Coordinates of C-alpha atoms in Angstrom, one line a residue:
M14 CA 12.1 -17.5 60.7
S15 CA 8.6 -17.1 62.0
N16 CA 5.8 -19.4 60.9
Q17 CA 4.5 -18.9 57.5
F18 CA 2.5 -20.9 54.8
F19 CA 3.9 -22.7 51.7
Y20 CA 2.4 -23.9 48.8
P21 CA 3.4 -27.5 47.9
R22 CA 4.6 -27.8 44.4
S23 CA 3.4 -30.7 42.1
V24 CA 6.9 -31.0 40.3
E25 CA 8.6 -32.1 43.8
S26 CA 8.3 -35.4 42.8
R27 CA 10.0 -34.9 39.4
L28 CA 12.8 -33.0 41.2
V29 CA 13.4 -36.0 43.8
E30 CA 13.8 -38.3 40.9
A31 CA 16.2 -36.0 38.8
L32 CA 18.5 -35.7 42.1
E33 CA 18.3 -39.5 42.1
D34 CA 19.5 -39.8 38.6
S35 CA 21.6 -36.8 37.4
P36 CA 24.8 -35.3 39.0
A37 CA 23.6 -31.8 38.2
V38 CA 19.8 -30.8 38.3
L39 CA 18.9 -27.1 37.0
I40 CA 15.7 -25.6 38.3
H41 CA 14.7 -22.8 36.0
G42 CA 11.9 -20.4 35.9
P43 CA 11.0 -16.7 36.5
R44 CA 12.3 -14.9 39.6
Q45 CA 9.8 -15.1 42.6
C46 CA 8.0 -18.3 41.4
G47 CA 9.4 -20.4 44.2
K48 CA 12.7 -22.0 42.9
T49 CA 14.2 -21.3 46.0
T50 CA 11.7 -22.5 48.5
L51 CA 11.3 -25.5 46.4
A52 CA 14.9 -26.4 46.2
Q53 CA 15.4 -25.7 50.0
L54 CA 12.0 -27.6 51.1
T55 CA 13.1 -30.6 49.0
C56 CA 17.0 -30.8 49.7
A57 CA 17.6 -29.0 53.2
P58 CA 14.0 -28.6 55.0
S59 CA 15.4 -29.2 58.4
Y60 CA 18.0 -26.4 57.8
F61 CA 15.9 -23.6 56.4
Y62 CA 12.4 -24.4 58.1
R63 CA 11.1 -24.6 61.5
P64 CA 9.1 -27.8 62.7
G65 CA 5.9 -25.4 63.2
D66 CA 6.0 -24.1 59.6
R67 CA 2.7 -25.4 57.5
T68 CA 1.6 -25.5 54.3
R69 CA -1.4 -23.9 52.9
S70 CA -3.8 -27.1 53.4
G71 CA -2.5 -27.1 57.2
E72 CA -0.2 -30.0 56.8
P73 CA 3.3 -29.8 58.7
L74 CA 5.9 -28.6 56.5
I75 CA 8.6 -31.1 57.6
R76 CA 7.2 -34.4 56.7
G77 CA 10.0 -37.0 57.6
N78 CA 10.7 -37.9 54.1
P79 CA 13.7 -39.9 53.7
R80 CA 15.3 -37.6 51.1
Q81 CA 15.3 -34.9 53.6
S82 CA 18.2 -36.4 55.2
R83 CA 20.5 -34.6 52.6
D84 CA 22.7 -32.1 53.8
Y85 CA 22.8 -29.1 51.2
S86 CA 24.3 -25.9 51.4
Y87 CA 22.9 -22.8 49.9
F88 CA 24.7 -20.3 48.0
S89 CA 23.1 -17.4 46.0
F90 CA 25.0 -15.4 43.4
D91 CA 22.9 -12.5 44.0
E92 CA 25.5 -11.8 46.7
Q93 CA 28.0 -9.8 45.2
I94 CA 30.9 -11.2 47.5
I95 CA 29.8 -14.8 46.2
R96 CA 29.4 -13.8 42.6
D97 CA 32.9 -12.0 42.7
G98 CA 34.7 -15.0 44.3
A99 CA 33.2 -17.4 41.6
R100 CA 34.2 -15.1 38.8
A101 CA 37.9 -14.7 40.0
D102 CA 38.4 -18.3 40.2
P103 CA 35.8 -20.7 38.9
A104 CA 37.8 -23.8 39.4
G105 CA 38.8 -23.2 42.9
F106 CA 35.5 -22.1 43.8
V107 CA 33.9 -25.4 42.8
A108 CA 36.6 -27.3 44.2
A109 CA 36.1 -25.8 47.6
L110 CA 32.4 -26.4 47.6
P111 CA 30.7 -28.7 50.1
E112 CA 29.9 -32.2 48.9
R113 CA 26.2 -31.4 48.0
V114 CA 25.1 -27.6 47.2
I115 CA 22.4 -25.5 45.9
L116 CA 23.8 -22.7 43.6
D117 CA 21.2 -20.1 43.1
E118 CA 21.0 -17.5 40.1
V119 CA 23.9 -19.3 38.2
Q120 CA 23.4 -17.4 35.3
R121 CA 24.9 -14.6 36.9
V122 CA 28.3 -16.5 36.8
P123 CA 28.3 -18.0 33.5
E124 CA 32.1 -18.6 33.9
L125 CA 31.2 -21.3 36.4
F126 CA 29.6 -24.1 34.0
E127 CA 32.8 -25.3 32.7
A128 CA 34.0 -25.8 36.1
I129 CA 30.9 -27.6 37.4
K130 CA 31.5 -29.9 34.0
L131 CA 35.0 -30.8 35.0
S132 CA 34.1 -31.4 38.5
V133 CA 31.1 -33.8 37.7
D134 CA 33.4 -35.6 35.4
R135 CA 36.1 -36.2 38.1
H136 CA 33.3 -37.2 40.7
R137 CA 30.0 -38.2 39.2
V138 CA 27.7 -38.5 42.2
P139 CA 23.6 -38.1 41.6
G140 CA 22.4 -35.0 43.0
R141 CA 25.6 -33.3 43.9
F142 CA 24.6 -29.8 42.2
V143 CA 21.5 -28.2 42.3
L144 CA 21.4 -25.1 39.9
M145 CA 18.9 -22.6 39.7
G146 CA 18.4 -19.8 37.2
S147 CA 16.0 -17.2 36.5
T148 CA 17.2 -16.9 32.8
N149 CA 16.7 -19.6 30.3
V150 CA 20.5 -20.9 30.0
L151 CA 19.4 -23.3 27.5
L152 CA 19.1 -20.5 25.1
I153 CA 22.8 -19.6 25.8
P154 CA 24.9 -22.1 23.8
R155 CA 28.2 -22.2 25.4
L156 CA 26.4 -22.7 28.7
S157 CA 24.0 -25.5 27.7
D158 CA 26.8 -27.2 25.9
S159 CA 29.0 -27.5 28.9
L160 CA 26.7 -29.7 30.7
A161 CA 25.1 -31.5 27.9
G162 CA 24.3 -35.2 29.1
R163 CA 25.2 -34.2 32.7
L164 CA 22.3 -32.0 33.5
Q165 CA 18.5 -32.8 34.2
I166 CA 16.1 -29.8 34.0
V167 CA 13.1 -29.3 36.1
Q168 CA 11.0 -26.2 34.8
L169 CA 9.1 -24.3 37.6
H170 CA 6.3 -22.0 36.6
P171 CA 4.4 -19.7 38.9
L172 CA 1.5 -21.6 40.9
T173 CA -1.2 -23.5 39.1
Q174 CA -4.7 -23.0 40.4
Y175 CA -4.6 -26.9 41.6
E176 CA -1.6 -25.9 43.7
L177 CA -3.6 -22.7 44.9
T178 CA -5.8 -25.1 46.8
G179 CA -2.8 -26.3 48.8
Q180 CA -2.5 -29.6 47.1
S181 CA 0.2 -31.3 45.2
D182 CA -0.6 -34.8 44.6
S183 CA -0.9 -35.5 40.8
S184 CA -2.8 -38.6 41.5
R185 CA -5.7 -36.9 42.8
P186 CA -8.9 -36.8 40.9
D187 CA -8.8 -33.0 40.8
A188 CA -5.6 -33.0 39.2
N189 CA -6.3 -35.2 36.1
F190 CA -7.5 -32.7 33.6
L191 CA -4.9 -33.7 31.2
S192 CA -5.4 -37.4 31.8
E193 CA -9.1 -37.1 30.9
L194 CA -8.3 -35.0 27.8
F195 CA -6.0 -37.6 26.3
G196 CA -7.6 -40.5 28.0
E197 CA -11.4 -41.7 28.5
G198 CA -12.8 -38.0 28.1
F199 CA -14.9 -36.1 30.5
P200 CA -18.1 -37.5 32.3
V201 CA -21.3 -35.5 32.3
F202 CA -21.6 -33.4 35.7
R203 CA -22.8 -29.9 36.9
C204 CA -21.0 -27.5 38.9
D205 CA -21.3 -23.8 39.9
R206 CA -20.4 -21.3 37.4
L207 CA -17.1 -19.3 38.5
G208 CA -18.4 -15.9 37.3
E209 CA -16.4 -13.1 39.1
E210 CA -14.3 -15.7 40.9
L211 CA -12.8 -16.4 37.5
I212 CA -11.8 -12.8 36.7
E213 CA -10.2 -12.5 40.4
R214 CA -8.2 -15.6 39.5
I215 CA -7.1 -14.1 36.4
V216 CA -6.0 -11.0 37.9
A217 CA -4.4 -12.7 40.8
G218 CA -2.0 -14.6 38.7
G219 CA 0.5 -17.0 40.3
Y220 CA 3.3 -15.7 42.0
P221 CA 3.5 -16.5 45.7
A222 CA 4.9 -13.3 46.9
A223 CA 2.1 -11.5 45.1
L224 CA -0.8 -13.6 46.4
A225 CA 0.4 -12.8 50.1
R226 CA -0.5 -9.3 49.3
P227 CA -3.7 -8.7 51.2
T228 CA -5.5 -6.1 48.7
A229 CA -5.9 -5.9 45.0
R230 CA -3.8 -2.7 44.8
R231 CA -1.1 -3.8 46.8
L232 CA -0.9 -7.2 44.6
A233 CA -0.9 -5.0 41.3
N234 CA 1.9 -2.9 42.8
W235 CA 3.9 -5.8 43.4
Y236 CA 3.5 -7.2 39.8
R237 CA 4.5 -3.6 38.6
D238 CA 7.5 -3.2 40.9
Y239 CA 8.4 -7.0 39.9
A240 CA 8.5 -6.0 36.3
E241 CA 10.8 -2.8 36.9
S242 CA 13.1 -4.8 39.3
I243 CA 13.7 -7.4 36.6
V244 CA 14.6 -4.7 34.2
Q245 CA 17.1 -3.2 36.7
R246 CA 18.8 -6.4 37.7
D247 CA 18.4 -9.2 35.3
V248 CA 18.3 -7.4 32.0
R249 CA 21.6 -5.7 32.7
D250 CA 23.2 -9.0 33.3
L251 CA 22.0 -10.3 29.6
T252 CA 22.8 -7.3 27.4
Q253 CA 24.3 -3.9 27.0
I254 CA 20.8 -2.3 26.4
R255 CA 21.3 1.6 26.6
S256 CA 17.5 2.4 27.3
L257 CA 16.6 0.2 30.1
D258 CA 13.3 2.2 30.4
L259 CA 12.2 0.7 27.1
M260 CA 11.8 -2.6 28.5
P261 CA 9.0 -2.0 30.8
R262 CA 7.4 -0.4 28.3
L263 CA 7.8 -3.3 25.6
L264 CA 6.5 -5.8 28.3
R265 CA 3.3 -3.7 28.8
A266 CA 2.9 -3.4 24.9
A267 CA 3.2 -7.3 24.9
A268 CA 0.6 -7.6 27.8
A269 CA -1.8 -5.7 25.3
H270 CA -1.1 -8.1 22.5
T271 CA -1.3 -11.2 24.6
A272 CA -3.2 -14.3 23.2
Q273 CA -3.0 -12.3 19.8
L274 CA -0.8 -13.5 16.8
F275 CA 2.7 -12.1 17.3
N276 CA 3.1 -9.2 15.1
L277 CA 6.7 -7.4 15.2
S278 CA 5.7 -4.4 13.3
N279 CA 2.5 -3.7 15.5
L280 CA 5.0 -3.8 18.7
A281 CA 7.8 -1.7 17.0
S282 CA 5.4 0.9 16.0
H283 CA 5.0 2.1 19.8
F284 CA 8.9 2.9 19.9
E285 CA 11.4 4.8 17.9
I286 CA 13.8 1.9 17.4
S287 CA 14.4 -0.7 14.6
R288 CA 12.2 -3.7 14.3
P289 CA 15.2 -6.0 14.8
S290 CA 16.3 -4.4 18.1
I291 CA 12.7 -4.9 19.3
G292 CA 12.9 -8.6 18.1
D293 CA 16.0 -8.7 20.2
Y294 CA 14.4 -7.2 23.1
V295 CA 11.3 -9.6 22.7
T296 CA 14.0 -12.7 22.9
I297 CA 15.3 -11.1 26.0
L298 CA 11.8 -11.1 27.8
E299 CA 11.3 -14.8 26.6
R300 CA 14.8 -15.6 28.0
L301 CA 13.4 -14.0 31.6
F302 CA 10.5 -16.4 31.4
L303 CA 8.2 -13.4 31.2
L304 CA 6.5 -13.9 27.8
E305 CA 6.6 -16.8 25.2
R306 CA 5.6 -17.1 21.6
L307 CA 3.3 -20.2 21.0
P308 CA 4.1 -21.8 17.6
A309 CA 1.6 -22.4 14.8
W310 CA 0.4 -26.1 14.3
H311 CA 0.9 -27.2 10.8
S312 CA -0.1 -30.4 8.7
N313 CA 0.4 -31.3 5.1
R314 CA -3.1 -32.3 5.0
L315 CA -4.5 -28.8 5.7
K316 CA -3.3 -25.8 3.2
R317 CA -3.6 -22.0 3.7
L318 CA -2.6 -22.3 7.3
V319 CA -1.5 -19.1 9.3
K320 CA 2.1 -20.1 10.3
R321 CA 2.7 -17.2 12.8
S322 CA 3.3 -17.7 16.4
K323 CA 1.1 -16.4 19.2
L324 CA 2.2 -14.2 21.8
H325 CA 1.4 -14.9 25.2
L326 CA 2.5 -13.4 28.9
K327 CA 3.8 -16.0 31.1
D328 CA 1.4 -14.9 34.0
T329 CA -2.0 -13.0 33.6
G330 CA -1.5 -11.4 37.1
L331 CA 1.6 -9.4 35.7
A332 CA -0.4 -8.8 32.4
A333 CA -3.2 -7.5 34.2
A334 CA -1.4 -5.1 36.4
L335 CA 0.9 -3.9 33.5
L336 CA -2.6 -2.9 31.9
D337 CA -3.9 -1.5 35.1
A338 CA -7.0 -3.6 34.5
G339 CA -8.5 -4.6 37.9
A340 CA -11.3 -7.2 38.2
K341 CA -13.9 -4.5 37.7
A342 CA -12.3 -3.0 34.7
L343 CA -11.6 -6.5 33.3
S344 CA -15.2 -7.6 33.7
A345 CA -16.3 -4.5 31.7
D346 CA -14.0 -5.1 28.8
R347 CA -15.0 -8.6 27.4
T348 CA -12.3 -8.2 24.6
L349 CA -9.5 -7.9 26.8
L350 CA -11.0 -10.5 29.3
G351 CA -11.2 -13.0 26.2
N352 CA -7.6 -12.4 25.7
L353 CA -6.3 -12.6 29.2
L354 CA -8.7 -15.5 29.9
E355 CA -7.1 -17.5 26.7
T356 CA -3.5 -16.7 28.3
F357 CA -4.9 -18.1 31.7
V358 CA -5.8 -21.2 30.4
F359 CA -2.7 -21.7 28.1
Q360 CA -0.5 -21.1 31.1
E361 CA -2.8 -23.4 33.5
L362 CA -2.1 -26.1 31.0
R363 CA 1.6 -25.5 30.4
R364 CA 2.2 -25.5 33.9
Q365 CA 0.0 -28.7 34.6
A366 CA 1.8 -30.6 31.7
S367 CA 5.4 -29.9 33.6
W368 CA 4.7 -32.7 36.0
Q369 CA 3.1 -35.0 33.5
E370 CA 5.0 -38.3 32.8
I371 CA 4.2 -38.0 29.1
P372 CA 5.8 -34.8 27.5
T373 CA 3.6 -32.6 25.7
E374 CA 4.0 -29.9 23.0
F375 CA 1.9 -26.8 22.6
F376 CA 0.8 -25.1 19.5
H377 CA -1.9 -23.1 18.1
F378 CA -3.9 -23.4 15.0
R379 CA -5.4 -20.8 12.5
D380 CA -6.0 -21.0 8.9
K381 CA -6.2 -18.1 6.7
D382 CA -10.3 -18.0 6.8
G383 CA -10.1 -17.5 10.5
I384 CA -11.0 -20.9 11.8
E385 CA -8.8 -21.5 14.7
T386 CA -8.2 -23.6 17.8
D387 CA -6.7 -21.5 20.7
I388 CA -4.5 -24.4 21.9
V389 CA -3.5 -27.7 20.3
L390 CA -1.5 -30.2 22.4
Q391 CA 0.5 -33.0 20.9
Q392 CA 2.2 -35.7 23.1
T393 CA 5.2 -37.7 22.1
S394 CA 3.0 -40.8 20.9
G395 CA 1.5 -38.5 18.2
A396 CA -1.7 -38.2 19.9
V397 CA -3.2 -34.5 19.5
A398 CA -6.0 -32.9 21.5
G399 CA -7.4 -29.2 21.0
V400 CA -8.7 -26.7 23.5
E401 CA -10.9 -23.7 22.5
I402 CA -11.5 -21.1 25.3
K403 CA -14.7 -19.0 25.6
A404 CA -15.4 -16.3 28.3
A405 CA -19.3 -17.0 28.0
S406 CA -21.4 -19.0 30.1
T407 CA -23.1 -20.9 27.0
V408 CA -21.5 -22.9 24.4
S409 CA -23.1 -23.8 20.8
S410 CA -22.2 -26.1 17.8
K411 CA -20.4 -23.2 15.9
D412 CA -17.8 -23.0 18.8
F413 CA -16.7 -26.5 17.7
R414 CA -15.7 -25.2 14.0
G415 CA -11.9 -25.2 14.7
L416 CA -11.8 -28.3 16.4
R417 CA -13.8 -30.2 14.0
K418 CA -11.4 -29.0 11.2
L419 CA -8.4 -30.2 13.2
E420 CA -10.3 -33.6 13.7
Q421 CA -10.9 -33.9 10.1
A422 CA -7.1 -33.4 9.2
L423 CA -5.8 -35.7 11.9
G424 CA -8.2 -38.8 11.7
D425 CA -7.1 -41.1 14.5
R426 CA -4.4 -39.1 16.0
F427 CA -7.2 -36.7 17.0
V428 CA -8.2 -37.9 20.4
R429 CA -10.2 -35.2 21.8
G430 CA -11.6 -31.4 21.3
V431 CA -12.6 -29.4 24.3
V432 CA -14.3 -26.1 24.6
L433 CA -13.8 -24.7 27.9
Y434 CA -16.3 -22.2 29.2
D435 CA -17.5 -20.6 32.3
G436 CA -20.7 -22.8 32.5
E437 CA -22.2 -25.1 34.9
I438 CA -22.5 -28.6 32.7
S439 CA -19.9 -31.0 31.3
I440 CA -21.5 -32.6 28.1
P441 CA -20.5 -34.1 24.9
F442 CA -21.0 -32.4 21.4
G443 CA -20.5 -35.5 19.5
N444 CA -18.1 -38.1 19.4
R445 CA -14.7 -37.0 21.0
L446 CA -16.0 -33.5 21.6
H447 CA -16.7 -31.9 24.7
A448 CA -17.9 -28.5 26.3
V449 CA -16.2 -28.4 29.8
P450 CA -16.6 -25.8 32.5
I451 CA -13.1 -24.2 32.9
S452 CA -13.4 -25.0 36.6
R453 CA -12.5 -28.5 35.7
L454 CA -8.9 -27.6 35.0
W455 CA -8.4 -27.6 38.9
R456 CA -11.6 -29.1 40.4
A457 CA -13.0 -32.6 40.4
P458 CA -16.3 -33.2 39.0

């Protein structure tokens, strides 16, 4: 393998802990987000990479970590001969595996889960199986039930903006946005406005293979080819859908509705099939980690709340490519820019939360008068924070209306409200309210 660059991943420490605690570890996330690279780098780097390979920050890839002495073998069920062998005799296949294995694309062989369960019960050794899947197997009851209590999950997303700098140390000052949001708050500081750089980041997205493309046109082509290949390979595995050509069109329609209230009737109006069928197809796209529905936050202390979820694509690079919205077109279309920016920030926060010690749930808030907060974050302690997103370079008091209403409903549970905007100064707007530049998501003050 020739020398190449790799992005360190902030969830690597979570993966190492899981390998030390659980007999089976599942790394799941969309295809091409870096699951195989993360597993191989963590479990068997000396086998898969040469000493000369380096990270994006220029550091040697092989760092002499004690965990790298683990000797894992790698098998992918994308290879037909391996897939057919496992399906023919699941118990025999598992029994013949080496002591420690990485099994990639396990959703393609659902027959294997019961055999893995029996093997784990007979020989319960931490870190024995590293499973990887590009489908959310937790939504397949008989698969998730097979390994209940035996499996620890590490979710991997496309790259965060912080990881794109070549860093993965979550203790660094430029990686603690969520800590400041739920902690002491944000200091007053000045920084440069992002401007066109922000639009370019939205269009680029976070898939490593796409980011390796040298031009915007070739990057967009990668995303469009990616969407098509998902249909041809993974959708066939999940369903007997007859009209495969409908799925890319549905994903494109979903991209046009990103950051908007989910309306099945509006989506179905683009197609000559029933609303229930479109609903089933949306669920398939969710299982493939291509889109998600953000539930509405609710409270007994507030009436007349909108209860519909919001729709978000999982990556703005994919959304922009499907909509043929390059940086120039996005700059000219402020409405689409606002929607994609909201999805961009939501996915950045979602990705950063994946490596935090305290689990965080995500919601949106809107009442029937149109007062809203784009993102509501709730920790297991009950603490709640709100984030509103603006594409503008200035902020006014009226931009905090939704956050103030949320604060009134929550009382002491409300810890902070932030309006993220493309400006130059971080400044308080009253007790527990702040205007903060979007760049603070990945840059230290």
